[in-house]
Amino acid sequence: MARTPAIALLGGGFSDDPDTLLDDFVLDAAGRDRPKVCFLPTASGDAPGYIEAFHKAFGARGCETGHLELFRRTVTDLRAFVLAQDIVYVGGGNTANMLAVWRVHGLDAILREAYASGVLLCGISAGACCWFETAFSDSFGPPVPLSDGLGLLPGSLCPHYLPSWPARSARPSAYRSKRSEGVDGSPTGRAT
């Protein structure tokens, strides 16, 4: 039976939230007893500690875990690797750099194909922004619209809308201002 395309936008998860409800939701949505979950740590520059935390969190939950590094790439057939997954979980970090690296490797087109074939796509921060047409990103310093997302979801996303970091306290008003000006070029917007 063909799976329905789905994307889960997370505002927490294994890397920064001791509550496992969001990760539980993603695993339940996969509809498998032992889902194959691939972590894409590209936005963090393939940070080894982030990869280790993923394997620890999801391996302990009975998942078949894998990860795809693009800065130290070892997987030769990206398409076969990604399409064999039940879930692709994209980590946070620098959205602009992540999207650029994905395009160099052709992963952007592969992720679109994975979505169409029913692989559950999910992510936090940059990993949530990437699925939209536009994101409100701090990839270049102060938050600005970044208009080269994958476009699987219409409109824009502002992650960290209610920030816990003092440096991001101006984010809600800046996002509302840009949205009201139509700066992001989209008629719809979401915030996590």
N, C-alpha and C. Protein backbone atom coordinates (compact mmCIF):
# COMPACT_ATOMS: atom_id res chain seq x y z
N MET A 1 0.84 -1.18 0.00
CA MET A 1 0.00 0.00 0.00
C MET A 1 0.88 1.25 0.00
N ALA A 2 0.57 2.18 -0.86
CA ALA A 2 1.35 3.41 -0.98
C ALA A 2 1.15 4.27 0.25
N ARG A 3 2.23 4.90 0.70
CA ARG A 3 2.16 5.78 1.86
C ARG A 3 1.85 7.19 1.39
N THR A 4 1.14 7.92 2.22
CA THR A 4 0.78 9.30 1.94
C THR A 4 1.96 10.21 2.26
N PRO A 5 2.28 11.15 1.39
CA PRO A 5 3.35 12.10 1.71
C PRO A 5 3.03 12.87 2.99
N ALA A 6 4.04 13.00 3.85
CA ALA A 6 3.83 13.69 5.13
C ALA A 6 5.12 14.36 5.59
N ILE A 7 4.94 15.49 6.25
CA ILE A 7 6.04 16.23 6.85
C ILE A 7 5.63 16.58 8.27
N ALA A 8 6.50 16.34 9.23
CA ALA A 8 6.26 16.72 10.62
C ALA A 8 7.24 17.82 11.00
N LEU A 9 6.72 18.93 11.48
CA LEU A 9 7.55 20.06 11.90
C LEU A 9 7.69 19.99 13.41
N LEU A 10 8.91 19.92 13.87
CA LEU A 10 9.15 19.75 15.29
C LEU A 10 9.73 21.01 15.90
N GLY A 11 9.34 21.25 17.13
CA GLY A 11 9.87 22.38 17.88
C GLY A 11 10.62 21.88 19.10
N GLY A 12 11.33 20.82 18.96
CA GLY A 12 12.07 20.22 20.07
C GLY A 12 12.69 18.93 19.55
N GLY A 13 12.47 17.87 20.26
CA GLY A 13 13.00 16.59 19.80
C GLY A 13 14.22 16.15 20.58
N PHE A 14 14.82 15.07 20.14
CA PHE A 14 15.88 14.40 20.89
C PHE A 14 17.05 15.29 21.27
N SER A 15 17.35 16.29 20.48
CA SER A 15 18.58 17.06 20.70
C SER A 15 18.47 18.11 21.79
N ASP A 16 17.26 18.57 22.07
CA ASP A 16 17.18 19.65 23.07
C ASP A 16 15.94 19.58 23.96
N ASP A 17 15.27 18.45 23.98
CA ASP A 17 14.04 18.35 24.75
C ASP A 17 13.99 17.01 25.48
N PRO A 18 14.01 17.02 26.81
CA PRO A 18 13.97 15.75 27.54
C PRO A 18 12.62 15.04 27.39
N ASP A 19 11.59 15.78 27.02
CA ASP A 19 10.27 15.19 26.78
C ASP A 19 10.29 14.54 25.40
N THR A 20 9.93 13.29 25.30
CA THR A 20 10.03 12.56 24.03
C THR A 20 8.74 12.59 23.20
N LEU A 21 7.77 13.40 23.57
CA LEU A 21 6.48 13.39 22.88
C LEU A 21 6.59 13.65 21.38
N LEU A 22 7.43 14.61 20.97
CA LEU A 22 7.55 14.90 19.54
C LEU A 22 8.18 13.73 18.79
N ASP A 23 9.21 13.16 19.35
CA ASP A 23 9.83 12.00 18.71
C ASP A 23 8.88 10.81 18.71
N ASP A 24 8.09 10.65 19.78
CA ASP A 24 7.07 9.59 19.83
C ASP A 24 6.09 9.77 18.67
N PHE A 25 5.67 11.03 18.47
CA PHE A 25 4.72 11.32 17.39
C PHE A 25 5.28 10.90 16.03
N VAL A 26 6.53 11.25 15.78
CA VAL A 26 7.16 10.92 14.50
C VAL A 26 7.25 9.40 14.32
N LEU A 27 7.68 8.71 15.36
CA LEU A 27 7.81 7.25 15.26
C LEU A 27 6.45 6.58 15.06
N ASP A 28 5.43 7.07 15.76
CA ASP A 28 4.08 6.52 15.58
C ASP A 28 3.57 6.78 14.17
N ALA A 29 3.87 7.96 13.63
CA ALA A 29 3.40 8.32 12.28
C ALA A 29 4.02 7.44 11.21
N ALA A 30 5.18 6.87 11.49
CA ALA A 30 5.83 6.00 10.50
C ALA A 30 5.03 4.72 10.28
N GLY A 31 4.26 4.30 11.28
CA GLY A 31 3.42 3.13 11.12
C GLY A 31 4.18 1.81 11.01
N ARG A 32 5.35 1.74 11.58
CA ARG A 32 6.18 0.53 11.54
C ARG A 32 6.63 0.18 12.95
N ASP A 33 6.78 -1.12 13.22
CA ASP A 33 7.26 -1.55 14.54
C ASP A 33 8.71 -1.15 14.76
N ARG A 34 9.52 -1.28 13.74
CA ARG A 34 10.96 -0.94 13.83
C ARG A 34 11.32 -0.06 12.63
N PRO A 35 10.93 1.21 12.68
CA PRO A 35 11.16 2.07 11.51
C PRO A 35 12.64 2.33 11.24
N LYS A 36 12.95 2.50 9.96
CA LYS A 36 14.29 2.92 9.54
C LYS A 36 14.30 4.44 9.57
N VAL A 37 15.15 5.00 10.42
CA VAL A 37 15.21 6.44 10.60
C VAL A 37 16.60 6.93 10.21
N CYS A 38 16.64 7.85 9.26
CA CYS A 38 17.91 8.43 8.81
C CYS A 38 18.00 9.87 9.31
N PHE A 39 19.12 10.19 9.91
CA PHE A 39 19.38 11.54 10.40
C PHE A 39 20.25 12.28 9.39
N LEU A 40 19.82 13.50 9.03
CA LEU A 40 20.60 14.38 8.15
C LEU A 40 21.14 15.53 9.01
N PRO A 41 22.41 15.48 9.39
CA PRO A 41 23.01 16.50 10.24
C PRO A 41 23.69 17.63 9.47
N THR A 42 23.36 17.82 8.22
CA THR A 42 24.06 18.76 7.35
C THR A 42 24.11 20.17 7.91
N ALA A 43 23.00 20.65 8.48
CA ALA A 43 22.95 22.03 8.97
C ALA A 43 23.95 22.29 10.09
N SER A 44 24.37 21.24 10.78
CA SER A 44 25.36 21.38 11.86
C SER A 44 26.77 21.13 11.35
N GLY A 45 26.94 20.97 10.05
CA GLY A 45 28.25 20.63 9.50
C GLY A 45 28.60 19.18 9.81
N ASP A 46 27.57 18.34 9.95
CA ASP A 46 27.74 16.92 10.28
C ASP A 46 28.46 16.75 11.62
N ALA A 47 28.03 17.50 12.63
CA ALA A 47 28.66 17.47 13.96
C ALA A 47 28.60 16.06 14.56
N PRO A 48 29.75 15.49 14.88
CA PRO A 48 29.79 14.12 15.42
C PRO A 48 28.96 13.92 16.69
N GLY A 49 28.96 14.89 17.61
CA GLY A 49 28.18 14.77 18.83
C GLY A 49 26.68 14.72 18.57
N TYR A 50 26.24 15.47 17.58
CA TYR A 50 24.82 15.50 17.19
C TYR A 50 24.42 14.14 16.61
N ILE A 51 25.28 13.58 15.77
CA ILE A 51 25.03 12.26 15.18
C ILE A 51 24.97 11.20 16.28
N GLU A 52 25.91 11.28 17.20
CA GLU A 52 25.94 10.31 18.31
C GLU A 52 24.66 10.41 19.16
N ALA A 53 24.21 11.63 19.45
CA ALA A 53 22.99 11.82 20.23
C ALA A 53 21.78 11.23 19.52
N PHE A 54 21.73 11.39 18.21
CA PHE A 54 20.62 10.80 17.43
C PHE A 54 20.61 9.28 17.56
N HIS A 55 21.76 8.66 17.31
CA HIS A 55 21.82 7.19 17.38
C HIS A 55 21.48 6.69 18.78
N LYS A 56 21.91 7.39 19.80
CA LYS A 56 21.61 7.00 21.18
C LYS A 56 20.11 7.09 21.44
N ALA A 57 19.50 8.21 21.05
CA ALA A 57 18.08 8.44 21.32
C ALA A 57 17.18 7.47 20.55
N PHE A 58 17.44 7.28 19.26
CA PHE A 58 16.54 6.45 18.45
C PHE A 58 16.92 4.98 18.47
N GLY A 59 18.19 4.68 18.65
CA GLY A 59 18.61 3.28 18.77
C GLY A 59 18.01 2.65 20.01
N ALA A 60 17.93 3.41 21.10
CA ALA A 60 17.36 2.92 22.36
C ALA A 60 15.86 2.66 22.23
N ARG A 61 15.25 3.18 21.19
CA ARG A 61 13.80 3.04 21.00
C ARG A 61 13.47 1.95 19.98
N GLY A 62 14.47 1.17 19.63
CA GLY A 62 14.22 0.04 18.75
C GLY A 62 14.17 0.37 17.27
N CYS A 63 14.63 1.55 16.91
CA CYS A 63 14.65 1.94 15.50
C CYS A 63 15.91 1.40 14.83
N GLU A 64 15.81 1.24 13.53
CA GLU A 64 17.00 0.97 12.73
C GLU A 64 17.54 2.33 12.31
N THR A 65 18.62 2.77 12.93
CA THR A 65 19.11 4.13 12.71
C THR A 65 20.23 4.17 11.68
N GLY A 66 20.28 5.28 11.00
CA GLY A 66 21.36 5.56 10.06
C GLY A 66 21.52 7.06 9.98
N HIS A 67 22.58 7.51 9.39
CA HIS A 67 22.75 8.94 9.17
C HIS A 67 23.47 9.15 7.84
N LEU A 68 23.30 10.33 7.31
CA LEU A 68 23.89 10.66 6.02
C LEU A 68 24.73 11.92 6.17
N GLU A 69 26.03 11.73 6.19
CA GLU A 69 26.95 12.86 6.24
C GLU A 69 27.30 13.27 4.81
N LEU A 70 27.29 14.56 4.57
CA LEU A 70 27.68 15.05 3.25
C LEU A 70 29.04 15.74 3.27
N PHE A 71 29.51 16.16 4.44
CA PHE A 71 30.84 16.77 4.54
C PHE A 71 31.93 15.70 4.53
N ARG A 72 31.57 14.52 4.99
CA ARG A 72 32.48 13.35 4.96
C ARG A 72 31.68 12.19 4.34
N ARG A 73 31.27 12.39 3.13
CA ARG A 73 30.32 11.47 2.48
C ARG A 73 30.93 10.09 2.23
N THR A 74 30.19 9.06 2.65
CA THR A 74 30.58 7.67 2.39
C THR A 74 29.53 6.93 1.59
N VAL A 75 28.30 7.44 1.58
CA VAL A 75 27.21 6.81 0.82
C VAL A 75 27.33 7.23 -0.64
N THR A 76 27.46 6.27 -1.54
CA THR A 76 27.62 6.61 -2.96
C THR A 76 26.28 6.77 -3.66
N ASP A 77 25.29 5.95 -3.32
CA ASP A 77 23.98 6.03 -3.97
C ASP A 77 23.00 6.69 -3.01
N LEU A 78 22.97 8.02 -3.03
CA LEU A 78 22.11 8.77 -2.12
C LEU A 78 20.64 8.43 -2.32
N ARG A 79 20.23 8.30 -3.56
CA ARG A 79 18.82 8.03 -3.86
C ARG A 79 18.36 6.73 -3.22
N ALA A 80 19.09 5.65 -3.45
CA ALA A 80 18.71 4.35 -2.89
C ALA A 80 18.71 4.40 -1.37
N PHE A 81 19.70 5.07 -0.78
CA PHE A 81 19.80 5.17 0.67
C PHE A 81 18.60 5.90 1.26
N VAL A 82 18.27 7.06 0.71
CA VAL A 82 17.18 7.87 1.24
C VAL A 82 15.82 7.19 1.01
N LEU A 83 15.61 6.66 -0.17
CA LEU A 83 14.31 6.05 -0.47
C LEU A 83 14.08 4.76 0.31
N ALA A 84 15.10 4.18 0.90
CA ALA A 84 14.95 2.97 1.71
C ALA A 84 14.51 3.28 3.15
N GLN A 85 14.42 4.57 3.50
CA GLN A 85 14.09 4.97 4.86
C GLN A 85 12.58 5.07 5.05
N ASP A 86 12.14 4.93 6.30
CA ASP A 86 10.76 5.23 6.67
C ASP A 86 10.63 6.69 7.09
N ILE A 87 11.70 7.19 7.73
CA ILE A 87 11.72 8.56 8.25
C ILE A 87 13.06 9.20 7.91
N VAL A 88 13.01 10.44 7.45
CA VAL A 88 14.22 11.25 7.31
C VAL A 88 14.07 12.40 8.30
N TYR A 89 14.99 12.47 9.25
CA TYR A 89 14.95 13.43 10.35
C TYR A 89 16.09 14.42 10.14
N VAL A 90 15.76 15.68 9.88
CA VAL A 90 16.75 16.71 9.57
C VAL A 90 17.02 17.56 10.81
N GLY A 91 18.29 17.66 11.17
CA GLY A 91 18.68 18.41 12.35
C GLY A 91 18.77 19.91 12.12
N GLY A 92 18.99 20.63 13.20
CA GLY A 92 19.09 22.08 13.15
C GLY A 92 20.50 22.56 12.87
N GLY A 93 20.60 23.86 12.65
CA GLY A 93 21.88 24.50 12.35
C GLY A 93 21.67 25.62 11.35
N ASN A 94 22.55 25.73 10.40
CA ASN A 94 22.52 26.80 9.41
C ASN A 94 21.71 26.36 8.18
N THR A 95 20.54 26.95 8.03
CA THR A 95 19.61 26.58 6.96
C THR A 95 20.20 26.85 5.58
N ALA A 96 20.78 28.03 5.39
CA ALA A 96 21.31 28.40 4.07
C ALA A 96 22.43 27.45 3.64
N ASN A 97 23.35 27.18 4.55
CA ASN A 97 24.45 26.27 4.20
C ASN A 97 23.94 24.87 3.90
N MET A 98 22.99 24.39 4.71
CA MET A 98 22.43 23.06 4.50
C MET A 98 21.81 22.94 3.10
N LEU A 99 20.97 23.90 2.74
CA LEU A 99 20.31 23.85 1.43
C LEU A 99 21.33 23.88 0.29
N ALA A 100 22.37 24.70 0.43
CA ALA A 100 23.41 24.79 -0.60
C ALA A 100 24.14 23.45 -0.75
N VAL A 101 24.50 22.83 0.37
CA VAL A 101 25.20 21.55 0.32
C VAL A 101 24.29 20.48 -0.28
N TRP A 102 23.03 20.46 0.11
CA TRP A 102 22.10 19.48 -0.47
C TRP A 102 22.03 19.61 -1.98
N ARG A 103 21.98 20.84 -2.47
CA ARG A 103 21.86 21.05 -3.92
C ARG A 103 23.12 20.59 -4.66
N VAL A 104 24.27 20.81 -4.08
CA VAL A 104 25.53 20.37 -4.69
C VAL A 104 25.54 18.85 -4.86
N HIS A 105 24.98 18.15 -3.89
CA HIS A 105 24.96 16.68 -3.91
C HIS A 105 23.72 16.11 -4.60
N GLY A 106 22.78 16.97 -5.00
CA GLY A 106 21.54 16.49 -5.62
C GLY A 106 20.53 15.95 -4.63
N LEU A 107 20.77 16.18 -3.34
CA LEU A 107 19.88 15.65 -2.31
C LEU A 107 18.52 16.35 -2.31
N ASP A 108 18.45 17.60 -2.74
CA ASP A 108 17.18 18.32 -2.78
C ASP A 108 16.16 17.57 -3.64
N ALA A 109 16.56 17.13 -4.82
CA ALA A 109 15.66 16.40 -5.71
C ALA A 109 15.31 15.03 -5.12
N ILE A 110 16.26 14.40 -4.48
CA ILE A 110 16.01 13.09 -3.86
C ILE A 110 15.01 13.22 -2.72
N LEU A 111 15.11 14.27 -1.93
CA LEU A 111 14.16 14.48 -0.84
C LEU A 111 12.76 14.76 -1.37
N ARG A 112 12.67 15.46 -2.48
CA ARG A 112 11.34 15.67 -3.11
C ARG A 112 10.75 14.32 -3.54
N GLU A 113 11.59 13.47 -4.11
CA GLU A 113 11.13 12.15 -4.53
C GLU A 113 10.74 11.30 -3.31
N ALA A 114 11.52 11.38 -2.24
CA ALA A 114 11.20 10.64 -1.02
C ALA A 114 9.85 11.08 -0.47
N TYR A 115 9.61 12.38 -0.47
CA TYR A 115 8.33 12.92 0.00
C TYR A 115 7.18 12.35 -0.84
N ALA A 116 7.34 12.40 -2.15
CA ALA A 116 6.28 11.91 -3.05
C ALA A 116 6.04 10.41 -2.87
N SER A 117 7.08 9.68 -2.47
CA SER A 117 6.92 8.24 -2.31
C SER A 117 6.45 7.84 -0.91
N GLY A 118 6.27 8.81 -0.02
CA GLY A 118 5.71 8.53 1.29
C GLY A 118 6.69 8.38 2.42
N VAL A 119 7.97 8.69 2.20
CA VAL A 119 8.92 8.73 3.31
C VAL A 119 8.53 9.91 4.19
N LEU A 120 8.39 9.68 5.49
CA LEU A 120 8.03 10.76 6.41
C LEU A 120 9.24 11.67 6.59
N LEU A 121 9.07 12.94 6.26
CA LEU A 121 10.13 13.94 6.42
C LEU A 121 9.84 14.75 7.67
N CYS A 122 10.85 15.00 8.46
CA CYS A 122 10.65 15.81 9.66
C CYS A 122 11.94 16.53 10.01
N GLY A 123 11.84 17.46 10.94
CA GLY A 123 13.03 18.17 11.35
C GLY A 123 12.74 19.27 12.33
N ILE A 124 13.83 19.74 12.94
CA ILE A 124 13.75 20.84 13.89
C ILE A 124 14.58 22.02 13.39
N SER A 125 14.12 23.21 13.67
CA SER A 125 14.84 24.42 13.32
C SER A 125 15.13 24.44 11.81
N ALA A 126 16.38 24.43 11.40
CA ALA A 126 16.70 24.40 9.97
C ALA A 126 16.03 23.20 9.29
N GLY A 127 15.90 22.11 10.05
CA GLY A 127 15.29 20.89 9.52
C GLY A 127 13.79 20.98 9.36
N ALA A 128 13.18 22.01 9.93
CA ALA A 128 11.77 22.29 9.69
C ALA A 128 11.62 23.36 8.61
N CYS A 129 12.54 24.33 8.62
CA CYS A 129 12.49 25.43 7.64
C CYS A 129 12.63 24.95 6.21
N CYS A 130 13.48 23.96 6.01
CA CYS A 130 13.86 23.55 4.65
C CYS A 130 12.70 23.11 3.79
N TRP A 131 11.61 22.63 4.37
CA TRP A 131 10.49 22.08 3.59
C TRP A 131 9.62 23.18 2.99
N PHE A 132 9.75 24.43 3.48
CA PHE A 132 8.92 25.55 3.03
C PHE A 132 9.54 26.29 1.85
N GLU A 133 8.74 27.15 1.24
CA GLU A 133 9.24 28.03 0.18
C GLU A 133 10.23 29.03 0.76
N THR A 134 9.88 29.56 1.94
CA THR A 134 10.65 30.62 2.58
C THR A 134 10.79 30.30 4.06
N ALA A 135 11.89 30.72 4.64
CA ALA A 135 12.08 30.59 6.08
C ALA A 135 12.61 31.90 6.63
N PHE A 136 12.28 32.16 7.85
CA PHE A 136 12.82 33.31 8.55
C PHE A 136 14.05 32.80 9.28
N SER A 137 15.23 33.09 8.75
CA SER A 137 16.45 32.42 9.16
C SER A 137 17.49 33.38 9.70
N ASP A 138 18.26 32.86 10.66
CA ASP A 138 19.40 33.62 11.17
C ASP A 138 20.72 33.07 10.61
N SER A 139 20.64 32.45 9.44
CA SER A 139 21.83 31.89 8.79
C SER A 139 22.90 32.94 8.50
N PHE A 140 22.49 34.19 8.36
CA PHE A 140 23.43 35.26 8.01
C PHE A 140 23.58 36.29 9.13
N GLY A 141 23.14 35.94 10.33
CA GLY A 141 23.17 36.88 11.45
C GLY A 141 21.75 37.18 11.89
N PRO A 142 21.34 38.46 11.89
CA PRO A 142 19.97 38.79 12.28
C PRO A 142 18.96 38.08 11.37
N PRO A 143 17.80 37.67 11.91
CA PRO A 143 16.81 36.93 11.12
C PRO A 143 16.32 37.72 9.91
N VAL A 144 16.37 37.06 8.77
CA VAL A 144 15.87 37.63 7.51
C VAL A 144 15.19 36.51 6.72
N PRO A 145 14.31 36.88 5.78
CA PRO A 145 13.71 35.85 4.94
C PRO A 145 14.76 35.17 4.05
N LEU A 146 14.69 33.87 3.98
CA LEU A 146 15.54 33.05 3.13
C LEU A 146 14.58 32.36 2.17
N SER A 147 14.63 32.75 0.90
CA SER A 147 13.59 32.34 -0.05
C SER A 147 14.00 31.22 -0.99
N ASP A 148 14.81 30.28 -0.53
CA ASP A 148 15.17 29.18 -1.44
C ASP A 148 14.98 27.81 -0.81
N GLY A 149 13.90 27.67 -0.01
CA GLY A 149 13.58 26.38 0.57
C GLY A 149 13.17 25.38 -0.51
N LEU A 150 12.92 24.15 -0.10
CA LEU A 150 12.56 23.11 -1.07
C LEU A 150 11.15 23.29 -1.63
N GLY A 151 10.31 24.06 -0.97
CA GLY A 151 8.98 24.36 -1.50
C GLY A 151 7.99 23.21 -1.43
N LEU A 152 8.22 22.23 -0.58
CA LEU A 152 7.25 21.15 -0.43
C LEU A 152 6.01 21.63 0.32
N LEU A 153 6.19 22.66 1.14
CA LEU A 153 5.08 23.29 1.84
C LEU A 153 5.03 24.75 1.43
N PRO A 154 3.82 25.28 1.22
CA PRO A 154 3.71 26.68 0.81
C PRO A 154 3.98 27.63 1.96
N GLY A 155 4.38 28.85 1.62
CA GLY A 155 4.53 29.88 2.62
C GLY A 155 5.87 29.84 3.32
N SER A 156 5.85 30.34 4.54
CA SER A 156 7.10 30.51 5.29
C SER A 156 7.00 29.88 6.67
N LEU A 157 8.17 29.70 7.28
CA LEU A 157 8.25 29.20 8.65
C LEU A 157 9.25 30.05 9.42
N CYS A 158 8.89 30.36 10.65
CA CYS A 158 9.79 31.04 11.57
C CYS A 158 10.04 30.09 12.74
N PRO A 159 11.23 29.47 12.80
CA PRO A 159 11.52 28.64 13.96
C PRO A 159 11.92 29.51 15.16
N HIS A 160 11.87 28.93 16.34
CA HIS A 160 12.27 29.63 17.57
C HIS A 160 11.46 30.90 17.77
N TYR A 161 10.17 30.85 17.41
CA TYR A 161 9.32 32.04 17.50
C TYR A 161 9.23 32.54 18.94
N LEU A 162 9.12 31.62 19.87
CA LEU A 162 9.14 31.98 21.29
C LEU A 162 10.47 31.48 21.84
N PRO A 163 11.51 32.25 21.63
CA PRO A 163 12.86 31.78 21.91
C PRO A 163 13.17 31.66 23.39
N SER A 164 14.00 30.69 23.71
CA SER A 164 14.50 30.58 25.08
C SER A 164 15.84 31.28 25.21
N TRP A 165 16.45 31.65 24.10
CA TRP A 165 17.74 32.34 24.11
C TRP A 165 17.50 33.84 24.04
N PRO A 166 18.09 34.62 24.95
CA PRO A 166 17.90 36.07 24.94
C PRO A 166 18.26 36.71 23.59
N ALA A 167 19.25 36.15 22.90
CA ALA A 167 19.66 36.73 21.62
C ALA A 167 18.56 36.66 20.58
N ARG A 168 17.57 35.81 20.79
CA ARG A 168 16.49 35.66 19.81
C ARG A 168 15.19 36.31 20.28
N SER A 169 15.23 37.16 21.29
CA SER A 169 14.01 37.72 21.86
C SER A 169 13.28 38.65 20.91
N ALA A 170 13.94 39.22 19.93
CA ALA A 170 13.29 40.12 18.97
C ALA A 170 12.63 39.36 17.82
N ARG A 171 12.80 38.07 17.77
CA ARG A 171 12.31 37.28 16.64
C ARG A 171 10.80 37.42 16.39
N PRO A 172 9.92 37.30 17.41
CA PRO A 172 8.48 37.40 17.11
C PRO A 172 8.09 38.71 16.43
N SER A 173 8.55 39.83 16.96
CA SER A 173 8.15 41.10 16.35
C SER A 173 8.79 41.28 14.97
N ALA A 174 10.01 40.84 14.79
CA ALA A 174 10.65 40.95 13.48
C ALA A 174 9.91 40.10 12.44
N TYR A 175 9.51 38.90 12.82
CA TYR A 175 8.78 38.02 11.88
C TYR A 175 7.42 38.63 11.53
N ARG A 176 6.69 39.11 12.55
CA ARG A 176 5.38 39.74 12.27
C ARG A 176 5.56 40.94 11.34
N SER A 177 6.60 41.73 11.57
CA SER A 177 6.85 42.90 10.74
C SER A 177 7.13 42.50 9.29
N LYS A 178 8.02 41.54 9.10
CA LYS A 178 8.35 41.10 7.74
C LYS A 178 7.13 40.49 7.05
N ARG A 179 6.33 39.74 7.80
CA ARG A 179 5.13 39.12 7.21
C ARG A 179 4.15 40.21 6.79
N SER A 180 3.94 41.22 7.64
CA SER A 180 2.99 42.26 7.30
C SER A 180 3.46 43.09 6.11
N GLU A 181 4.77 43.19 5.91
CA GLU A 181 5.33 43.89 4.76
C GLU A 181 5.31 43.03 3.50
N GLY A 182 5.00 41.75 3.65
CA GLY A 182 5.02 40.85 2.51
C GLY A 182 6.43 40.55 2.03
N VAL A 183 7.43 40.75 2.89
CA VAL A 183 8.82 40.61 2.50
C VAL A 183 9.15 39.19 2.08
N ASP A 184 8.51 38.21 2.72
CA ASP A 184 8.88 36.84 2.38
C ASP A 184 8.19 36.36 1.11
N GLY A 185 7.31 37.19 0.53
CA GLY A 185 6.71 36.85 -0.76
C GLY A 185 5.67 35.75 -0.70
N SER A 186 5.25 35.35 0.49
CA SER A 186 4.28 34.27 0.58
C SER A 186 3.02 34.73 1.31
N PRO A 187 1.89 34.15 0.94
CA PRO A 187 0.64 34.56 1.57
C PRO A 187 0.40 33.91 2.93
N THR A 188 1.17 32.87 3.26
CA THR A 188 0.94 32.16 4.52
C THR A 188 2.24 32.04 5.30
N GLY A 189 2.09 31.98 6.59
CA GLY A 189 3.27 31.83 7.44
C GLY A 189 2.94 31.02 8.67
N ARG A 190 3.94 30.32 9.18
CA ARG A 190 3.79 29.52 10.39
C ARG A 190 4.98 29.81 11.29
N ALA A 191 4.78 29.61 12.59
CA ALA A 191 5.86 29.81 13.54
C ALA A 191 5.87 28.64 14.52
N THR A 192 7.07 28.19 14.87
CA THR A 192 7.19 27.11 15.85
C THR A 192 8.02 27.60 17.01
